[in-house]
Short mmCIF file of C-alpha atoms and ligand atoms in Angstrom, two decimals:
data_model
loop_
_atom_site.label_atom_id
_atom_site.label_comp_id
_atom_site.label_asym_id
_atom_site.label_seq_id
_atom_site.Cartn_x
_atom_site.Cartn_y
_atom_site.Cartn_z
CA MET Z 12 0.16 0.03 -0.02
CA VAL Z 13 1.31 3.71 -0.95
CA MET Z 14 0.50 5.28 2.17
CA THR Z 15 0.47 8.77 0.62
CA ASN Z 16 -2.16 8.02 -2.01
CA PHE Z 17 -4.00 5.83 0.74
CA LEU Z 18 -4.51 8.79 3.08
CA GLN Z 19 -5.46 11.15 0.32
CA GLU Z 20 -8.02 8.97 -1.05
CA ARG Z 21 -9.51 7.56 2.07
CA LYS Z 22 -12.89 8.47 3.32
CA SER Z 23 -15.43 7.15 5.75
CA VAL Z 24 -18.21 4.86 4.16
CA ARG Z 25 -21.55 5.03 5.76
CA GLU Z 26 -23.62 3.37 3.20
CA TYR Z 27 -23.10 -0.41 2.05
CA LYS Z 28 -24.45 -2.78 -0.63
CA ASP Z 29 -27.00 -4.91 0.94
CA GLN Z 30 -25.00 -7.97 0.60
CA ASP Z 31 -22.44 -9.86 2.56
CA LEU Z 32 -18.66 -10.18 1.54
CA SER Z 33 -17.81 -13.13 -0.47
CA ALA Z 34 -16.45 -16.18 1.28
CA LYS Z 35 -13.01 -15.17 -0.02
CA ASP Z 36 -13.26 -11.61 1.58
CA LEU Z 37 -14.88 -13.02 4.86
CA GLU Z 38 -11.72 -15.15 5.16
CA ARG Z 39 -9.37 -12.49 4.51
CA VAL Z 40 -11.41 -10.32 7.05
CA GLN Z 41 -10.96 -13.01 9.71
CA ASN Z 42 -7.24 -13.43 8.90
CA ILE Z 43 -6.51 -9.63 9.81
CA VAL Z 44 -8.62 -9.96 12.80
CA ASP Z 45 -6.60 -13.09 13.97
CA ARG Z 46 -3.36 -11.52 13.15
CA GLY Z 47 -4.24 -8.50 15.22
CA ASN Z 48 -5.23 -10.77 18.07
CA THR Z 49 -1.87 -12.38 18.02
CA ASN Z 50 0.17 -9.18 17.82
CA CYS Z 51 -1.83 -7.37 20.28
CA LYS Z 52 -2.48 -10.12 23.01
CA ALA Z 53 0.38 -8.83 25.30
CA ALA Z 54 -1.03 -5.40 25.26
CA GLY Z 55 -4.31 -6.51 26.35
CA ILE Z 56 -6.03 -6.04 23.23
CA SER Z 57 -8.61 -8.19 21.29
CA PHE Z 58 -10.65 -7.93 18.06
CA ASN Z 59 -13.79 -9.70 17.07
CA PHE Z 60 -15.39 -10.00 13.50
CA PHE Z 61 -19.01 -10.03 13.79
CA GLN Z 62 -20.39 -11.52 10.60
CA ASN Z 63 -24.02 -10.86 11.31
CA GLY Z 64 -24.17 -7.37 11.17
CA GLN Z 65 -27.96 -7.34 11.36
CA VAL Z 66 -28.05 -8.15 14.96
CA VAL Z 67 -25.30 -5.56 16.03
CA CYS Z 68 -27.01 -2.93 13.89
CA ASP Z 69 -30.74 -3.57 15.26
CA ARG Z 70 -29.48 -3.40 18.79
CA LEU Z 71 -27.56 -0.10 18.60
CA GLN Z 72 -30.32 1.61 16.47
CA GLY Z 73 -30.98 4.86 17.85
CA LYS Z 74 -27.84 4.61 20.26
CA ALA Z 75 -24.71 4.78 17.93
CA GLY Z 76 -23.97 5.70 14.25
CA TYR Z 77 -24.35 9.14 12.52
CA SER Z 78 -26.69 11.43 14.18
CA GLY Z 79 -28.45 8.82 16.13
CA VAL Z 80 -28.90 6.66 13.17
CA MET Z 81 -26.82 3.50 13.29
CA ILE Z 82 -24.32 2.94 10.32
CA LYS Z 83 -26.25 -0.25 8.61
CA ALA Z 84 -23.35 -2.72 7.34
CA PRO Z 85 -23.13 -6.26 6.81
CA HIS Z 86 -20.45 -7.04 9.30
CA TYR Z 87 -18.47 -5.25 12.09
CA VAL Z 88 -15.10 -5.55 13.60
CA SER Z 89 -14.93 -4.75 17.43
CA MET Z 90 -11.89 -3.82 19.43
CA THR Z 91 -11.56 -4.40 23.39
CA ILE Z 92 -8.90 -2.99 25.46
CA ALA Z 93 -8.09 -3.97 29.23
CA GLY Z 94 -7.42 -0.56 30.50
CA ARG Z 95 -9.00 3.00 30.25
CA GLU Z 96 -6.21 5.13 30.90
CA ALA Z 97 -4.77 7.91 28.67
CA LYS Z 98 -2.26 5.56 27.13
CA ASP Z 99 -4.78 2.97 26.45
CA GLN Z 100 -7.23 5.65 24.68
CA LEU Z 101 -4.00 6.31 22.38
CA LYS Z 102 -3.48 2.43 21.98
CA THR Z 103 -6.90 2.07 20.78
CA GLY Z 104 -6.52 4.77 17.93
CA TYR Z 105 -3.25 3.30 16.91
CA THR Z 106 -4.04 -0.37 17.12
CA LEU Z 107 -7.55 -0.27 15.64
CA GLU Z 108 -6.46 1.94 12.65
CA GLN Z 109 -3.72 -0.55 11.92
CA ILE Z 110 -6.65 -3.06 11.44
CA ASN Z 111 -8.73 -0.54 9.57
CA THR Z 112 -6.02 0.41 6.90
CA ASP Z 113 -5.64 -3.50 6.30
CA LEU Z 114 -9.69 -3.70 5.67
CA VAL Z 115 -9.67 -0.80 3.52
CA ASP Z 116 -6.64 -2.29 1.62
CA LEU Z 117 -8.80 -5.07 0.78
CA GLY Z 118 -11.07 -2.69 -1.13
CA LEU Z 119 -13.63 -2.65 1.45
CA GLY Z 120 -15.57 0.50 2.68
CA THR Z 121 -15.29 0.98 6.56
CA CYS Z 122 -16.28 3.53 9.11
CA TRP Z 123 -15.21 3.93 12.66
CA ILE Z 124 -18.16 3.70 15.36
CA THR Z 125 -17.98 5.24 18.76
CA LEU Z 126 -19.75 3.15 21.74
CA ASP Z 127 -18.38 4.81 24.51
CA HIS Z 128 -21.48 6.44 25.45
CA VAL Z 129 -23.75 3.43 24.91
CA ASP Z 130 -25.21 1.24 27.94
CA PRO Z 131 -22.97 -1.68 28.81
CA GLN Z 132 -26.51 -3.87 28.79
CA VAL Z 133 -27.04 -2.64 25.07
CA LYS Z 134 -23.86 -3.48 24.10
CA GLN Z 135 -23.88 -7.05 25.86
CA GLU Z 136 -26.96 -7.57 23.99
CA ALA Z 137 -25.39 -6.59 20.60
CA PHE Z 138 -22.15 -8.42 21.19
CA GLY Z 139 -22.42 -10.97 23.76
CA THR Z 140 -20.92 -11.41 27.38
CA ASP Z 141 -17.55 -9.55 26.99
CA GLY Z 142 -19.41 -6.64 24.59
CA LYS Z 143 -19.87 -4.37 27.38
CA GLU Z 144 -16.25 -3.34 27.16
CA ILE Z 145 -16.46 -2.25 23.55
CA ASP Z 146 -15.90 1.29 22.96
CA TYR Z 147 -15.26 1.31 19.18
CA ILE Z 148 -16.39 -0.91 16.17
CA ILE Z 149 -15.57 -0.68 12.46
CA ALA Z 150 -18.34 -1.09 10.03
CA LEU Z 151 -17.54 -2.74 7.01
CA GLY Z 152 -18.71 -4.04 3.68
CA TYR Z 153 -18.83 -3.15 0.09
CA PRO Z 154 -19.48 0.53 -0.62
CA ARG Z 155 -22.79 1.51 -2.26
CA LYS Z 156 -21.85 2.86 -5.64
CA LYS Z 157 -22.53 6.65 -6.11
CA LYS Z 158 -25.54 7.75 -8.16
CA LEU Z 159 -24.94 9.38 -11.38
CA PHE Z 160 -24.32 13.12 -10.54
CA GLU Z 161 -24.22 12.57 -6.73
CA PRO Z 162 -21.51 14.99 -5.51
CA GLU Z 163 -18.32 13.38 -3.89
CA LYS Z 164 -18.56 14.22 -0.03
CA HIS Z 165 -15.24 15.22 1.57
CA SER Z 166 -14.77 16.43 5.15
CA ALA Z 167 -12.74 19.61 5.41
CA ARG Z 168 -9.20 19.49 6.75
CA MET Z 169 -6.84 22.07 8.48
CA GLU Z 170 -4.08 23.59 6.46
CA VAL Z 171 -0.45 22.13 7.41
CA ARG Z 172 0.11 25.67 8.82
CA GLU Z 173 -2.96 25.37 11.22
CA PHE Z 174 -1.41 22.36 12.95
CA VAL Z 175 2.44 22.26 12.55
CA PHE Z 176 4.50 24.78 14.47
CA GLU Z 177 8.13 25.68 15.02
CA ASN Z 178 9.38 25.89 18.57
CA ASP Z 179 6.14 27.42 19.81
CA PHE Z 180 2.42 27.54 19.06
CA ASP Z 181 2.55 31.27 17.72
CA THR Z 182 4.67 30.45 14.89
CA PRO Z 183 3.32 28.16 11.86
CA ALA Z 184 5.99 25.97 10.32
CA SER Z 185 7.29 27.43 7.29
CA PRO Z 186 7.16 25.40 3.92
CA ASP Z 187 11.12 25.95 3.63
CA THR Z 188 11.49 24.37 7.19
CA LEU Z 189 9.26 21.48 6.39
CA ASP Z 190 10.96 20.85 3.03
CA GLN Z 191 14.54 20.75 4.83
CA LEU Z 192 13.18 18.47 7.30
CA GLY Z 193 11.66 16.35 4.39
CA LEU Z 194 8.30 16.43 6.40
CA PHE Z 195 6.16 18.45 3.59
CA ASP Z 196 4.67 15.56 2.11
CA VAL Z 197 4.40 13.52 5.51
CA PHE Z 198 2.28 16.43 6.92
CA SER Z 199 0.36 17.04 3.75
CA SER Z 200 -0.87 13.52 3.73
CA VAL Z 201 -1.23 13.05 7.49
CA ARG Z 202 -3.74 15.82 7.57
CA TYR Z 203 -6.46 13.42 5.82
CA ALA Z 204 -6.36 11.19 8.91
CA PRO Z 205 -9.89 10.53 10.18
CA SER Z 206 -10.89 11.73 13.65
CA HIS Z 207 -14.11 11.84 15.63
CA LYS Z 208 -16.46 14.49 14.62
CA ASN Z 209 -13.49 15.20 12.20
CA ALA Z 210 -12.07 17.33 15.40
CA GLN Z 211 -8.61 16.93 14.08
CA PRO Z 212 -7.11 17.58 17.75
CA TRP Z 213 -3.56 17.08 17.03
CA ARG Z 214 -0.80 19.61 16.81
CA PHE Z 215 2.77 19.13 16.24
CA VAL Z 216 5.74 21.41 17.44
CA LEU Z 217 9.00 21.06 15.57
CA GLU Z 218 12.02 21.47 18.13
CA GLY Z 219 15.40 21.07 16.13
CA SER Z 220 15.45 17.32 15.28
CA GLN Z 221 12.28 16.72 17.52
CA VAL Z 222 8.71 16.46 16.49
CA LYS Z 223 6.69 16.98 19.59
CA LEU Z 224 2.77 15.90 19.73
CA TYR Z 225 0.36 17.83 21.48
CA MET Z 226 -3.35 17.47 21.65
CA VAL Z 227 -6.06 20.22 21.95
CA THR Z 228 -7.98 19.56 25.26
CA GLY Z 229 -11.72 19.95 25.58
CA LYS Z 230 -14.87 18.27 26.42
CA GLU Z 231 -14.21 15.01 24.41
CA ASP Z 232 -10.53 14.28 25.62
CA ASN Z 233 -10.77 10.51 25.69
CA ARG Z 234 -12.11 10.47 22.25
CA SER Z 235 -9.28 12.94 21.10
CA LEU Z 236 -6.72 10.65 22.52
CA VAL Z 237 -8.04 7.92 20.44
CA ASP Z 238 -7.68 10.21 17.46
CA CYS Z 239 -4.01 11.27 18.43
CA GLY Z 240 -3.02 7.54 18.72
CA LEU Z 241 -4.57 6.97 15.15
CA MET Z 242 -2.26 10.22 14.04
CA MET Z 243 0.68 8.53 15.66
CA PHE Z 244 0.17 5.28 13.68
CA TYR Z 245 -0.26 7.47 10.31
CA PHE Z 246 2.79 9.50 10.83
CA GLN Z 247 5.07 6.63 11.69
CA GLU Z 248 3.98 4.84 8.63
CA MET Z 249 4.55 7.80 6.51
CA MET Z 250 8.05 7.98 8.15
CA LYS Z 251 8.71 4.30 7.03
CA THR Z 252 8.10 5.59 3.57
CA LEU Z 253 11.20 8.02 3.91
CA GLY Z 254 13.00 4.78 5.31
CA THR Z 255 12.91 5.77 8.95
CA GLN Z 256 11.82 3.07 11.35
CA LYS Z 257 11.68 4.95 14.53
CA GLU Z 258 8.75 5.05 17.00
CA TRP Z 259 6.94 7.58 19.10
CA VAL Z 260 8.17 7.99 22.47
CA ILE Z 261 5.17 8.32 24.79
CA GLU Z 262 5.60 10.50 27.95
CA ASP Z 263 5.22 9.11 31.27
CA GLY Z 264 2.80 11.41 32.85
CA PHE Z 265 1.06 13.69 30.13
CA SER Z 266 1.60 17.37 31.12
CA MET Z 267 -0.46 20.49 30.14
CA GLU Z 268 0.88 23.39 28.30
CA GLY Z 269 -1.83 26.18 28.02
CA ASN Z 270 -4.70 24.27 26.52
CA TYR Z 271 -2.46 21.57 24.87
CA LEU Z 272 -1.71 18.24 26.39
CA TYR Z 273 1.84 16.88 25.51
CA LEU Z 274 1.68 13.26 24.54
CA GLY Z 275 5.19 12.50 23.12
CA SER Z 276 8.13 13.05 20.65
CA TYR Z 277 9.27 11.50 17.49
CA SER Z 278 13.15 11.97 17.05
CA LEU Z 279 14.04 12.75 13.23
C1 FMN H 321 -12.08 7.72 16.93
C2 FMN H 321 -13.06 7.87 15.71
C3 FMN H 321 -14.48 7.70 16.13
C4 FMN H 321 -15.42 8.10 15.20
N1 FMN H 321 -16.85 7.72 15.29
C5 FMN H 321 -17.91 7.87 14.55
C6 FMN H 321 -19.20 7.48 14.53
O1 FMN H 321 -19.47 7.32 15.96
N2 FMN H 321 -19.86 7.67 13.81
C7 FMN H 321 -19.73 8.03 12.44
O2 FMN H 321 -20.39 8.25 11.46
N3 FMN H 321 -18.40 8.38 12.36
C8 FMN H 321 -17.27 8.36 13.06
N4 FMN H 321 -16.06 8.39 12.96
C9 FMN H 321 -15.72 9.01 11.58
C10 FMN H 321 -15.35 10.55 11.52
O3 FMN H 321 -16.55 11.46 11.63
C11 FMN H 321 -14.74 10.91 10.00
O4 FMN H 321 -13.56 10.07 9.80
C12 FMN H 321 -14.61 12.28 9.82
O5 FMN H 321 -15.66 13.11 9.91
C13 FMN H 321 -13.51 12.55 8.77
O6 FMN H 321 -14.45 12.21 7.66
P1 FMN H 321 -13.56 11.30 6.57
O7 FMN H 321 -13.33 9.84 7.29
O8 FMN H 321 -14.71 10.86 5.56
O9 FMN H 321 -12.42 11.73 6.02
C14 FMN H 321 -15.09 8.14 13.64
C15 FMN H 321 -13.58 8.31 13.51
C16 FMN H 321 -12.80 8.27 14.38
C17 FMN H 321 -11.30 8.36 14.14
#
């Protein structure tokens, strides 16, 4: 997968063909979920593939989805994580988006659905005994074909200068600095990452050879942490395309700087 193209072309799909995936595609999805379970077991994370999407959709109708309407998909993939600390929210974003990119790479349409506000009893009815711990699922299926003349839907994104800064939050990063560091394409692509309500709560500050990641705080910090975890995944993947295999170093205790929560740094 070429990550630059992937990010620029990706979008959430909320309307699916009224048909199940083929047997081959069901197997491919199951393999992705199984691989995710093997890789993430030590981190206390597990995924589940719900092939009968009807039951899930019926139980969550009016309680989750888009403006109160559940996103009707033939199938859903869920994620469960042992803890609810800030670091667990980052991990949720990072690992579920990893699975999501693999699903999109199969040619499937997908959309994150937030369930952190849904009554645990309802989640148990939708997903079974362990279901009450599920805060996020991914809807998946074959995307419904666009009708003739139906406009493309695109969610607006911030410009790079609105979320990448040099040394302090008053100085937007100049295109020259970004070019010199080889980061112009990286940020031009990661700006298309999805986020809850398209909030795009991530902010970057370039300091010498460090890229520091901050989060805008507000009323939905747990959800913003998930968004920032997902951004960490995309940033790291984009850096791999430049031949760099480094990883984010997450802070031990997160500290506030003004309205921003400092999450960690990436060494160039
Ligand atoms: C953590 C997370 C939670 C989301 N939750 C929902 C949701 O509950 N319902 C929904 O319709 N879309 C949800 N989305 C999708 C976002 O609304 C969407 O990514 C954003 O508006 C940008 O649009 P795009 O993905 O089409 O580029 C979620 C996305 C993320 C990353």
